[in-house]
XYZ file of C-alpha atoms in Angstrom:
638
model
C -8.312 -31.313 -36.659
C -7.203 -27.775 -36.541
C -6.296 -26.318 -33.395
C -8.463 -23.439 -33.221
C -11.749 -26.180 -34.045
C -10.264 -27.945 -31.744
C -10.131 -25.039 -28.841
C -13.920 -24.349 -29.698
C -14.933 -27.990 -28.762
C -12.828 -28.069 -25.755
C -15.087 -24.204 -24.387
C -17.978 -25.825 -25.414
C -17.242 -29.246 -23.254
C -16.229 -26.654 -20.413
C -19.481 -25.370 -20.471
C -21.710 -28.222 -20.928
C -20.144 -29.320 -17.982
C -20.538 -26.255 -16.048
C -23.902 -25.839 -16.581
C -24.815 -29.464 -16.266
C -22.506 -30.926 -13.072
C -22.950 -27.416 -10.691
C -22.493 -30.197 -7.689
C -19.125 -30.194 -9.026
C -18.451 -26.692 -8.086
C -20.579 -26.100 -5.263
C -21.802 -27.492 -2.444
C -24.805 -27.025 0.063
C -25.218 -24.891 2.540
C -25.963 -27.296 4.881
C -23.940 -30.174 4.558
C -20.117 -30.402 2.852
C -20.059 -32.609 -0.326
C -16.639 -33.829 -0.424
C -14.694 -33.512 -4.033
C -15.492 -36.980 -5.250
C -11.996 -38.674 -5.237
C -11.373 -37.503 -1.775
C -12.560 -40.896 -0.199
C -14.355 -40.459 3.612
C -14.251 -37.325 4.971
C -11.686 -37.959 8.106
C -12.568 -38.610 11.870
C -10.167 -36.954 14.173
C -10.115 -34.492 17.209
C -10.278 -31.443 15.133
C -13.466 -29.355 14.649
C -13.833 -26.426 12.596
C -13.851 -24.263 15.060
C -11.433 -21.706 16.328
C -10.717 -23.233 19.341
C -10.595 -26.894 18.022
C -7.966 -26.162 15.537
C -5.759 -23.663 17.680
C -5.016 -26.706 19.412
C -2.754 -28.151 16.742
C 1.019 -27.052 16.382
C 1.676 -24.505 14.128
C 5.337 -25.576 13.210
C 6.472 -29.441 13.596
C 10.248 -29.423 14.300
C 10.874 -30.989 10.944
C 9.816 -27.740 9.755
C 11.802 -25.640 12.138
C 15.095 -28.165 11.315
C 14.248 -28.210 7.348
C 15.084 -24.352 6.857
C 14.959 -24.003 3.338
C 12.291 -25.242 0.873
C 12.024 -24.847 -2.700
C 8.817 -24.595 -4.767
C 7.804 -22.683 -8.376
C 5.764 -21.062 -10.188
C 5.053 -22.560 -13.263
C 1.964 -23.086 -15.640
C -0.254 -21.308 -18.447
C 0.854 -17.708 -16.878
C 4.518 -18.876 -18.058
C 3.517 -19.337 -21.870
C 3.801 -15.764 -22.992
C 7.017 -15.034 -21.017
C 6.514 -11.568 -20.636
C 5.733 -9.198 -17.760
C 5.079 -11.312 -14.466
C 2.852 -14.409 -13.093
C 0.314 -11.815 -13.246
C 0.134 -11.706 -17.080
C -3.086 -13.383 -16.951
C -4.466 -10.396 -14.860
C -2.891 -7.239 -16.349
C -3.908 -7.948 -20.362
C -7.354 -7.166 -19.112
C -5.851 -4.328 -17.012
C -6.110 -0.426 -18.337
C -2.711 0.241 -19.074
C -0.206 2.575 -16.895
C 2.887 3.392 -16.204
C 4.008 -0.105 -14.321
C 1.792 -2.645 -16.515
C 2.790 -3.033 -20.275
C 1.470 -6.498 -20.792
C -1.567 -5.460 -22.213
C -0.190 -3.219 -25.777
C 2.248 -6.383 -26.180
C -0.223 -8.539 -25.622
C -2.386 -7.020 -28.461
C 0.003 -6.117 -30.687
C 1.512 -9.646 -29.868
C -2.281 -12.057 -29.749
C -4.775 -9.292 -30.184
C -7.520 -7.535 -28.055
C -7.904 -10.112 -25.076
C -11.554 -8.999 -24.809
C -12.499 -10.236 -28.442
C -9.703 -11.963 -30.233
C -7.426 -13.766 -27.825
C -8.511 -14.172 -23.740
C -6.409 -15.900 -21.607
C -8.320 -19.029 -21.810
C -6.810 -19.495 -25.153
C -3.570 -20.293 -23.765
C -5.279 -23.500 -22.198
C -7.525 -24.141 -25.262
C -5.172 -23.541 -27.773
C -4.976 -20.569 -30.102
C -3.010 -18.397 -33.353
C -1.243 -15.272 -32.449
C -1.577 -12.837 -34.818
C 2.080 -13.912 -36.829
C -0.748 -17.263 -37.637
C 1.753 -19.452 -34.732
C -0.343 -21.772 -32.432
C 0.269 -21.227 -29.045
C -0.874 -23.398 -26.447
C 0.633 -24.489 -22.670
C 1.428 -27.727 -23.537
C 4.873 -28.779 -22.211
C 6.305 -32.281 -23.519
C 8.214 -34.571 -21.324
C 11.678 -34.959 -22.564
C 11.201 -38.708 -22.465
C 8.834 -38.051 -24.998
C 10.960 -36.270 -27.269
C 10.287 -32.878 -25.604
C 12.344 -30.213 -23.259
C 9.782 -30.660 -20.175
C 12.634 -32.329 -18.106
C 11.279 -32.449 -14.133
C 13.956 -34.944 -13.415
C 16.625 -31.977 -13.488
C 14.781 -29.403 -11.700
C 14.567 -31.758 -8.785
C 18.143 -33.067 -8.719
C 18.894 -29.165 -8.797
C 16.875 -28.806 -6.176
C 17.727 -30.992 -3.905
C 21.452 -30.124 -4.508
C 20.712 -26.759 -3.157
C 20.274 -28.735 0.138
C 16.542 -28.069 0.204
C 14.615 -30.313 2.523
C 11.008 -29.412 1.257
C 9.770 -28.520 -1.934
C 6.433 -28.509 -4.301
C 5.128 -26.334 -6.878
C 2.328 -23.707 -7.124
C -0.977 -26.102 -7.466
C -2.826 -23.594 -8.273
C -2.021 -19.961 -9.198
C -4.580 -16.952 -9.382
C -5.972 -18.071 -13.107
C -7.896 -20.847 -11.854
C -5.811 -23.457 -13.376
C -5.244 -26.718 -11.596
C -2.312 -28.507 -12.226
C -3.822 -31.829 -11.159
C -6.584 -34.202 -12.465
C -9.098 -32.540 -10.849
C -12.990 -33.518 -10.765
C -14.043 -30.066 -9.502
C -12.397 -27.742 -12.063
C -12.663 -28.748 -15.701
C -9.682 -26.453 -16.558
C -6.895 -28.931 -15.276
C -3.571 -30.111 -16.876
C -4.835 -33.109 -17.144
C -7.911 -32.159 -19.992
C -5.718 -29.137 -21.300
C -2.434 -28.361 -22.047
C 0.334 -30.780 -21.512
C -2.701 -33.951 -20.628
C -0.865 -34.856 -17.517
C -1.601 -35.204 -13.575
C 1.460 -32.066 -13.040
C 0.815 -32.376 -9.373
C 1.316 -35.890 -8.626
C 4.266 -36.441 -11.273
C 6.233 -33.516 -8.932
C 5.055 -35.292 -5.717
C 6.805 -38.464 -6.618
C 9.718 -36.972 -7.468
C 10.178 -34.703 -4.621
C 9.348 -37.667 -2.166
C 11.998 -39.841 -4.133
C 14.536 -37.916 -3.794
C 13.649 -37.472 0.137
C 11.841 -34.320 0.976
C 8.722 -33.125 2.162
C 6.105 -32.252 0.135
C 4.692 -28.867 0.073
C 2.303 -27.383 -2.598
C 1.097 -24.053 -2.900
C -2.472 -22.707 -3.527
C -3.021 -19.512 -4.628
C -6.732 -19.952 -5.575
C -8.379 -17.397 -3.073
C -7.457 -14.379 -5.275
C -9.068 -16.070 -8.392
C -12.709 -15.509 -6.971
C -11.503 -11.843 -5.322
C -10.523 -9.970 -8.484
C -7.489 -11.208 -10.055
C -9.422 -10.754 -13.355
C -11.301 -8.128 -12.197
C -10.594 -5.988 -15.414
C -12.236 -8.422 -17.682
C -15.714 -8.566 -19.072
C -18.580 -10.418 -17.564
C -18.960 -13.275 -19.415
C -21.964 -15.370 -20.307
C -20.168 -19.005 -20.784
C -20.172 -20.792 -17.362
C -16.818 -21.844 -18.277
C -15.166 -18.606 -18.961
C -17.149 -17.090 -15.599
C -15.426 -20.224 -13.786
C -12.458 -19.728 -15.348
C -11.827 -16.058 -14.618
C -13.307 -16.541 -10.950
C -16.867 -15.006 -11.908
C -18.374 -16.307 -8.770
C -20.250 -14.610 -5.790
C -18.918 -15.170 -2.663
C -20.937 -17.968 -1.557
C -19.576 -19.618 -4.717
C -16.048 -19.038 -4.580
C -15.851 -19.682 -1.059
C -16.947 -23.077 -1.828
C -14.993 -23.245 -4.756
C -11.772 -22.372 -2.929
C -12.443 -25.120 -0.421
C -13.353 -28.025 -2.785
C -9.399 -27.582 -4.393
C -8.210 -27.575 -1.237
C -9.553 -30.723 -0.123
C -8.963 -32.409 -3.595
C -5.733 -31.437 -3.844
C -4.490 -32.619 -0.567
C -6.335 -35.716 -1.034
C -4.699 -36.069 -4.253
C -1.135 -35.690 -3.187
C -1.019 -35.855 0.819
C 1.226 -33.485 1.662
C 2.900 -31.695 4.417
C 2.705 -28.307 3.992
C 0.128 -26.298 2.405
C 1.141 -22.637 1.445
C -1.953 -20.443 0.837
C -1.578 -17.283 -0.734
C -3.103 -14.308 0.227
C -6.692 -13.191 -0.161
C -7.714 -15.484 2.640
C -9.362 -12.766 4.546
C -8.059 -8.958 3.846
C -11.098 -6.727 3.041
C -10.180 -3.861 1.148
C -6.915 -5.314 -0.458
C -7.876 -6.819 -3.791
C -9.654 -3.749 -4.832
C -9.379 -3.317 -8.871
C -10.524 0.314 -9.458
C -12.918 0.673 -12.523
C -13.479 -3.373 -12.725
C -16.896 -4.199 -14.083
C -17.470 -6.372 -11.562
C -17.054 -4.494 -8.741
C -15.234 -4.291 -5.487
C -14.472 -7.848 -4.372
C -14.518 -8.938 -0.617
C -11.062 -10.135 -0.760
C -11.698 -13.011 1.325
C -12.986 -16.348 1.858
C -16.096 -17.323 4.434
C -14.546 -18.607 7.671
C -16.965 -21.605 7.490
C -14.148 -22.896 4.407
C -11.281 -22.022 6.035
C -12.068 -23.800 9.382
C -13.244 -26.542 7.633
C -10.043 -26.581 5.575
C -7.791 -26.784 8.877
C -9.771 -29.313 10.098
C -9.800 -31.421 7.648
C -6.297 -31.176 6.447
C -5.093 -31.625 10.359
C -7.105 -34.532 10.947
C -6.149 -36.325 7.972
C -2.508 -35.270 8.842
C -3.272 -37.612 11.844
C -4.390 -40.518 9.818
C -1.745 -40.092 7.464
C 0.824 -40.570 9.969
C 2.280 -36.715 8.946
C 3.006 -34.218 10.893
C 1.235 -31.453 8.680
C 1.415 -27.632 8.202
C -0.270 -24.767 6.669
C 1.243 -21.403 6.090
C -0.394 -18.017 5.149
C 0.304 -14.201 4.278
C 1.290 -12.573 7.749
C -0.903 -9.659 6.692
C -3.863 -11.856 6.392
C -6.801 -12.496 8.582
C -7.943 -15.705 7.116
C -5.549 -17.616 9.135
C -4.050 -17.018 12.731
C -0.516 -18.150 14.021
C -1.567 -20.329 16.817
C -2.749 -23.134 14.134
C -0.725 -21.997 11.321
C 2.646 -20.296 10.246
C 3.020 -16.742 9.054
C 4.387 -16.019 5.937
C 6.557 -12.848 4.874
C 6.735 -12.331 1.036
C 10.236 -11.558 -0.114
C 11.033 -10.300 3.212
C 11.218 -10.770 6.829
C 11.288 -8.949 10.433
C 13.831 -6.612 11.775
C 14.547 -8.791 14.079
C 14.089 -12.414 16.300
C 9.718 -12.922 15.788
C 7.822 -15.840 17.378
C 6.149 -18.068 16.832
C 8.036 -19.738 13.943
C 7.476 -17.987 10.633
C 8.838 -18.211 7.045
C 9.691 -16.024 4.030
C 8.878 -17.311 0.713
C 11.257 -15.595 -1.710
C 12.468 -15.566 -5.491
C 15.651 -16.159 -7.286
C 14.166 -13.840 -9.620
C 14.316 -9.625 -8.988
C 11.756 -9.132 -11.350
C 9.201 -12.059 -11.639
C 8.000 -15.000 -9.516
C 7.317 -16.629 -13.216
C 9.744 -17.036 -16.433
C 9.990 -14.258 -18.352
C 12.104 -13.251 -21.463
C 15.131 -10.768 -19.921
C 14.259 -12.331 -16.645
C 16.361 -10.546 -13.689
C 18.252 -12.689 -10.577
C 19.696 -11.968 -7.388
C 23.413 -13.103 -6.764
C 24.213 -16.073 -4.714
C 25.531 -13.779 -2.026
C 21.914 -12.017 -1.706
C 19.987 -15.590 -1.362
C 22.802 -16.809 1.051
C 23.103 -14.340 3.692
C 18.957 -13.596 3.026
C 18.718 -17.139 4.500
C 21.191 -17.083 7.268
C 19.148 -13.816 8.302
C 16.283 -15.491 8.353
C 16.988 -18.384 9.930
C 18.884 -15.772 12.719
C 14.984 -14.807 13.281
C 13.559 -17.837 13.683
C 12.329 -18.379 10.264
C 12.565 -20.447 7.425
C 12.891 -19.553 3.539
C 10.754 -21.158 0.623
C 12.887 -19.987 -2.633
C 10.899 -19.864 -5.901
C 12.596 -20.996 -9.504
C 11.008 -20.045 -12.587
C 11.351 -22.457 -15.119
C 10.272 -21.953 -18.645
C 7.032 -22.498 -20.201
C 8.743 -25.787 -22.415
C 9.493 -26.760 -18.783
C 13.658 -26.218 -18.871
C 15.129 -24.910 -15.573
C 17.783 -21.608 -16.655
C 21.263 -22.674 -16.282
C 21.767 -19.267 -13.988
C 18.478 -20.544 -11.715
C 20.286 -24.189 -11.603
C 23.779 -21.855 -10.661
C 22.368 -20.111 -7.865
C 20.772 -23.647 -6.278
C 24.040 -25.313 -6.399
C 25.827 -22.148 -4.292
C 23.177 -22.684 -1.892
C 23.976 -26.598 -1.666
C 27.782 -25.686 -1.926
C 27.382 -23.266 0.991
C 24.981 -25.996 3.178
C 27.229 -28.790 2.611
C 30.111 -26.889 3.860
C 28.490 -25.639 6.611
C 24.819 -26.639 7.238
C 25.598 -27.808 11.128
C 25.557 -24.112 11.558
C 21.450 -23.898 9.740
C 19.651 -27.273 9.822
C 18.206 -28.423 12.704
C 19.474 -25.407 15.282
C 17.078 -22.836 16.869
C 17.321 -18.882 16.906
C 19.518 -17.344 19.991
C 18.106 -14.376 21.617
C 20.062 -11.871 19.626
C 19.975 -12.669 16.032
C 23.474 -11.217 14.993
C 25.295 -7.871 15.187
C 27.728 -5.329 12.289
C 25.860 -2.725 10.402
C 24.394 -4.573 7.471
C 20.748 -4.966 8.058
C 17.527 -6.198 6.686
C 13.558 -6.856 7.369
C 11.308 -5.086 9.095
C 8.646 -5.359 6.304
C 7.757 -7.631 3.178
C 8.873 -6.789 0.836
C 12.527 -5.439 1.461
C 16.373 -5.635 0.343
C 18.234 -8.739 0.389
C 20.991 -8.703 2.929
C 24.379 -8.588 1.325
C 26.757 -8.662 4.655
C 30.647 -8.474 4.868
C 33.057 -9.405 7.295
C 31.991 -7.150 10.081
C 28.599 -8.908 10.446
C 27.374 -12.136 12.248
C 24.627 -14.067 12.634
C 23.471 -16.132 15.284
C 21.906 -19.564 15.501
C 22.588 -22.464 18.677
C 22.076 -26.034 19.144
C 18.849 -27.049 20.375
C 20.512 -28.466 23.645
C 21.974 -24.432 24.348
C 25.558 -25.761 24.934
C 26.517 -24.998 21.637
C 26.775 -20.886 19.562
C 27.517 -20.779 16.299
C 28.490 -17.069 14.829
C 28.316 -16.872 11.116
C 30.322 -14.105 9.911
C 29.309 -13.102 6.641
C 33.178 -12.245 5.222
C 36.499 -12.573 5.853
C 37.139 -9.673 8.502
C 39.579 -7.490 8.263
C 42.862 -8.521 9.890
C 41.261 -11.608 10.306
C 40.022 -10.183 13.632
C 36.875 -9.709 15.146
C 34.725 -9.909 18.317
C 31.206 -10.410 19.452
C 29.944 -7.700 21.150
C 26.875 -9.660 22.959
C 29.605 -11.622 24.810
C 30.904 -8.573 26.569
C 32.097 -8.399 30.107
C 29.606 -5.309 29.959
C 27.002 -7.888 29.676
C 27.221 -9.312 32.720
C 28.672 -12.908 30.731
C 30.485 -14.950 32.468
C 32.479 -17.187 30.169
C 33.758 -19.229 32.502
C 32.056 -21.932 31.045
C 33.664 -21.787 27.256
C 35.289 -25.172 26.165
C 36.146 -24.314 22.991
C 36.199 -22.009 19.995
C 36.772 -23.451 16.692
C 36.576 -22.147 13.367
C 34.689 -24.012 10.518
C 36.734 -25.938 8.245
C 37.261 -26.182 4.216
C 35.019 -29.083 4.384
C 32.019 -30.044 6.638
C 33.131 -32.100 9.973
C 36.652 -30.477 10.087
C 37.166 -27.891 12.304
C 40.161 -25.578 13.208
C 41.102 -24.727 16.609
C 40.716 -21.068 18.081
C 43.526 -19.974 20.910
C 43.846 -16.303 20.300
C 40.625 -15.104 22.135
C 39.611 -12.714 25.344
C 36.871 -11.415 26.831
C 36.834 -7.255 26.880
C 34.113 -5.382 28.039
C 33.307 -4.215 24.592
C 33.461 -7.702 23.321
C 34.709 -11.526 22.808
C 37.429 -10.702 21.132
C 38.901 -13.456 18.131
C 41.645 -13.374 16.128
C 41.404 -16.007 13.180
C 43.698 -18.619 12.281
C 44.283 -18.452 9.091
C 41.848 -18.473 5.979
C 40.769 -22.104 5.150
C 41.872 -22.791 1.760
C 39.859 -22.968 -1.577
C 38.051 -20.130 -3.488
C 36.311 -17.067 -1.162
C 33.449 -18.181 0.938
C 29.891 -16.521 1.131
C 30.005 -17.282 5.061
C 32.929 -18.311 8.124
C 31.140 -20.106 11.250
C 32.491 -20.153 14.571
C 31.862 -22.557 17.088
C 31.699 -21.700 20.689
C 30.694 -25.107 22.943
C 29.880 -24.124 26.217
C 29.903 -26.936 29.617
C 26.694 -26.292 30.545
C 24.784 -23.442 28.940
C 25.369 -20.178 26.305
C 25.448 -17.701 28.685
C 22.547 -15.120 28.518
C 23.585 -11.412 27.819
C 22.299 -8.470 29.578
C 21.484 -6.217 26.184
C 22.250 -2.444 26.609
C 18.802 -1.934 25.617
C 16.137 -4.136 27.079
C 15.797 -6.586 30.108
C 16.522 -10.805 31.049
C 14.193 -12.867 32.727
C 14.709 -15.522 34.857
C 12.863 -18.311 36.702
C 12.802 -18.443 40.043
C 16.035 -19.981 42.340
C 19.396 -19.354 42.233
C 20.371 -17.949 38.849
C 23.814 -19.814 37.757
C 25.310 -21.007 34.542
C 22.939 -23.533 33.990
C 19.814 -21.482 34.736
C 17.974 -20.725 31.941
C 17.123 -17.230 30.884
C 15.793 -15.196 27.784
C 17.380 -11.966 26.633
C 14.301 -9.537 25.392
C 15.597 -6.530 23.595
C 13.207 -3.496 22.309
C 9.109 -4.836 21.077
C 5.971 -6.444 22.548
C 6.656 -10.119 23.743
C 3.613 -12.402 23.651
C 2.792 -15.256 26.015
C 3.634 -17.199 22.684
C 6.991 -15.794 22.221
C 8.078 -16.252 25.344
C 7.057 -19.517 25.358
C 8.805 -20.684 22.294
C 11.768 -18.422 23.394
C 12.424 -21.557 26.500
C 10.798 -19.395 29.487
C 6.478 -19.311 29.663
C 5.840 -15.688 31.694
C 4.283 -17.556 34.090
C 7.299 -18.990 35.314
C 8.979 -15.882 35.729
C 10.386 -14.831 38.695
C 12.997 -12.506 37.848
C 13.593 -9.030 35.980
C 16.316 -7.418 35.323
C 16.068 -4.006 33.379
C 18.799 -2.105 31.872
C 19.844 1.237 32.107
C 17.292 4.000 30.475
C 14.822 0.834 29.604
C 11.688 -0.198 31.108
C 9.660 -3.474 30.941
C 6.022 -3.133 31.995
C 4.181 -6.512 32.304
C 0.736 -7.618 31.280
C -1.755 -10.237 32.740
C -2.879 -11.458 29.623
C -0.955 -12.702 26.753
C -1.720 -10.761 23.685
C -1.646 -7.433 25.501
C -5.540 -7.322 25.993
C -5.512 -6.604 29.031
C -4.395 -3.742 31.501
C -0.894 -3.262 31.682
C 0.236 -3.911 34.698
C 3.103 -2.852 36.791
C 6.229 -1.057 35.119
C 10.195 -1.881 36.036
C 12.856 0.249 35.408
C 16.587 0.179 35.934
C 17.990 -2.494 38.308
C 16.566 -6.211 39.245
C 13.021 -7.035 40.245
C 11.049 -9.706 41.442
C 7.306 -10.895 40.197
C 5.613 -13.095 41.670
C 5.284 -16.604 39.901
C 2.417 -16.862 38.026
C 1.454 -13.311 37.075
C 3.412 -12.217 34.394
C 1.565 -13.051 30.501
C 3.353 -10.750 28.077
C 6.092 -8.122 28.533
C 6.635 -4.585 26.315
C 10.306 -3.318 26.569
C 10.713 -0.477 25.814
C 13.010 3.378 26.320
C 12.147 4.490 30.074
């Protein structure tokens, strides 16, 4: 049967069923119909509520230990290879000066309004050189190049502990045998369950699971350029719903997919809740909310929490930082290719791509160096966050030997020297030298040299690891935060030892001193092999890393004697919440102590988002609060 006969029947099926099975799509009002292969809704101690759902842990620690996670984008947006992941959008798109995919793709398919939509890359089409062209990857074990096996051997050699792919992107396509979206790789395109085939491999090879939905923005204007169509399967398709009926839309995937797949992290894209962002000037259809109802997305938490609980998982969901849809008490903030300026709590996490120029294959495809995704991550994890890296494999499903490069100098790197990354915790400085990144999303990669460290520590504080990011010159350096200007005592140093060629051997420091400007280290000598991408010291304390007084900001301290062992938080220059200081090891309510450097100022607040009225201000010198009545704290110049 010819293809093209063939893509006619299969639009034809799509509508029948869209016009016949609208259960399938929607659901009342006034009660939630579960996706039908989602079994009993769960019982559990969430609500969907605000308050119910706040209740669960935003970050587990096998999140905070994991530190990098890999996932892709990968699907019918890949087929053309040309532009971006948001090909599917900008053919429909008037064209300017950043968006070209439009004149290729007419001179390449033809007009995408009458001769060749996007839907034909599910349904199967002729480009306008008479060549069929379809997403419809073939497993290399059945004589195709669709080889999954090797992106996840290449991914777990990068020493990734979670990974997943994008579920569902922006087009509306489902990589899953879905019952609530007839455009699925299962009916169309390669005819198999994507999802679950990557979920058994990435659980196999022992990581998490996380899988990405990027749904929201399908029913909030991703194709707001095209047409208005009259088939019920194209208007489903390119997210032609009202808000009522994407809302529900959005929330039946959600369920079915996790249902489908159980797994432990759920990335959501943006478009959650950010009215006013998904704006498409001159669309036909008008200005979308941009957002989803909160009804969905509280019934989303609670249901993927509670049947987190009867999984036996300890689950996660993660969302744009700049979105409303979500909050960070229940879930974890996401910066996109990016990060803060400096240490940010709670937990967050950047999800990033080995690609400069797409987050999807493309032909002439651009990549960052090794060196950018290395010391990006160590910067990151410096902050308190953790990275999800994106590959781009190609539409026949092959991984690019530079993508598989890159993933083993991220393993090569780990293996060598992941006691320093997996499974510590952020100090309260996150590094020091002049090479610099964050404070936004998105922003540079960090390429550091010998003159810059990064922090991390052991989660029982005895231990500091200082990642210099180069040789240094001389083979000399010193840590400023460790200062006798500081007010550190380092009485309580054991040892120093450098990192050696291989993980587990370590080479003793001798040649060290305290100065005022510094802990100053001069290196043995270079470990052998080819130059590294990082050089970790080791500094084990007897009782506690010693808590620096920062030339600009303040400590706190608990109340009693303040000695070695006490523990305190350095706060340097920003707004600390009751949250922060809670995951930083000291709640403000147990603070007792103050002390305030010169030309700074620390005035405390009552409540613990900085609702309230401030209340007293400290400047210069030590003060003490009485227990109980300190929330949040803003540091700041005097």
């Amino acid at each position: 049967m010819p293809r093209q006969t063939k893509g006619a029947l299969a639009l034809a099926t799509l509508a029948a069923f869209a016009a016949a099975s609208p259960a399938a799509h929607r659901r009342s009002s006034s009660s939630t119909a579960y996706p039908t292969n989602s079994g009993a809704p769960p019982t559990g101690p969430y609500e969907a509520t605000w308050g119910s759902t706040d209740k669960h842990t935003p970050s587990p620690e096998w999140f905070k230990d994991a530190k990098l996670g890999v996932y892709w984008h990968w699907g019918a947006f890949t087929t053309a290879q040309h532009g971006s992941e948001w090909y599917p959008r900008n053919i429909y798109r008037a064209v300017d000066a950043d968006e070209t995919e439009r004149p290729w793709h007419e001179k390449v398919y033809g007009d995408p309004d009458t001769v060749f939509g996007y839907e034909k890359f599910l349904l199967g089409g002729k480009d306008l050189a008479g060549n069929h062209v379809e997403f419809a990857p073939v497993l290399k074990s059945e004589g195709g190049e669709f080889d999954p096996e090797s992106w996840i051997a290449a991914i777990k050699a990068s020493g990734a502990r979670f990974a997943g792919p994008v579920a569902e992107h922006h087009d509306g396509y489902s990589l899953w045998d879905s019952k609530v979206n007839d455009w699925n790789s299962m009916r169309l395109g390669p005819k198999l369950d994507l999802l679950k085939l990557f979920a058994k491999l990435v659980r196999d090879a022992d990581m998490k699971l996380v899988i990405a939905m990027h749904q929201a923005f399908n029913t909030n204007g991703f194709f707001g350029a095209a047409k208005n169509q009259t088939d019920p399967a194209l208007r489903l398709l390119l997210g032609q719903l009202s808000h009522e009926e994407g809302s529900e839309r959005w929330l039946a995937k959600q369920l079915e997919a996790l249902d489908h797949v159980q797994p432990d992290m759920i990335w959501n894209d943006f478009a959650l809740w950010q009215p006013g962002s998904c704006q498409d000037p001159g669309s036909p259809n008008g200005s979308p909310i941009c957002g989803i109802r909160e009804a969905e997305r509280l019934e989303f938490l609670a249901y993927y929490f509670n049947r987190g609980l009867e999984w036996g998982q300890e689950v996660l969901t993660t969302y744009k930082h700049t979105d409303y849809g979500f909050r960070d008490t229940s879930a974890v903030g996401d910066w996109e290719r990016g990060g803060p300026a400096n240490i940010t709590r709670p937990y967050w996490q950047t999800d990033d791509a080995i690609s400069a120029s797409s987050w999807s294959y493309t032909e002439g495809i651009k990549y960052y160096s090794s060196k950018e995704m290395i010391h990006s991550l160590l910067d990151r994890v410096s902050k308190n966050g953790n990275m999800l890296l994106n590959i781009s494999p190609t539409a026949a499903g092959i991984l690019p030997t530079e993508q598989v490069e890159i993933l083993h100098a991220i393993g090569a790197y780990l293996a060598r020297n992941g006691e320093a990354v997996y499974g510590t915790r952020a100090w309260d400085i996150y590094g020091e030298g002049p090479n610099r990144a964050g404070n936004g999303t998105p922003n540079r990669h960090l390429v550091g040299d010998g003159r810059d460290i990064r922090f991390t520590r052991s989660q029982d504080e005895k231990v500091l690891y200082a990642t210099l990011l180069g040789w240094p010159e001389g083979g000399k350096t010193s840590i400023a935060s460790l200062g006798s200007n500081r007010t550190v005592s380092l009485d309580g140093l054991t040892s120093v030892q450098l990192f050696g060629a291989v993980a587990g051997d370590y080479v003793d420091v001798t040649d060290y001193a305290q100065e005022a400007g510094g802990l100053a280290i001069t290196l043995p000598q270079k470990p052998a092999g080819e130059e590294q991408l990082g050089y970790v010291l080791k500094l084990t304390f007897a009782e506690r890393i010693p808590v620096p007084q920062p030339e600009e900001g303040v400590t706190v301290w608990p109340a009693g004697e303040i000695t070695a062992a006490t523990k305190g938080v350095t706060l340097e220059k920003g707004d600390f919440t009751g949250a922060f200081l809670a995951e930083a090891g000291l709640k403000g309510e147990d603070i007792a102590v103050i002390r305030v450097s010169k030309g700074w100022k620390a005035t405390l607040y009552d409540t613990p988002d900085f609702s309230g009225i401030p209340m007293r201000g400290f400047i210069q010198g030590e003060w003490y609060v009485e227990l109980g009545s300190v929330a949040a704290i803003k540091v700041e110049p005097a």
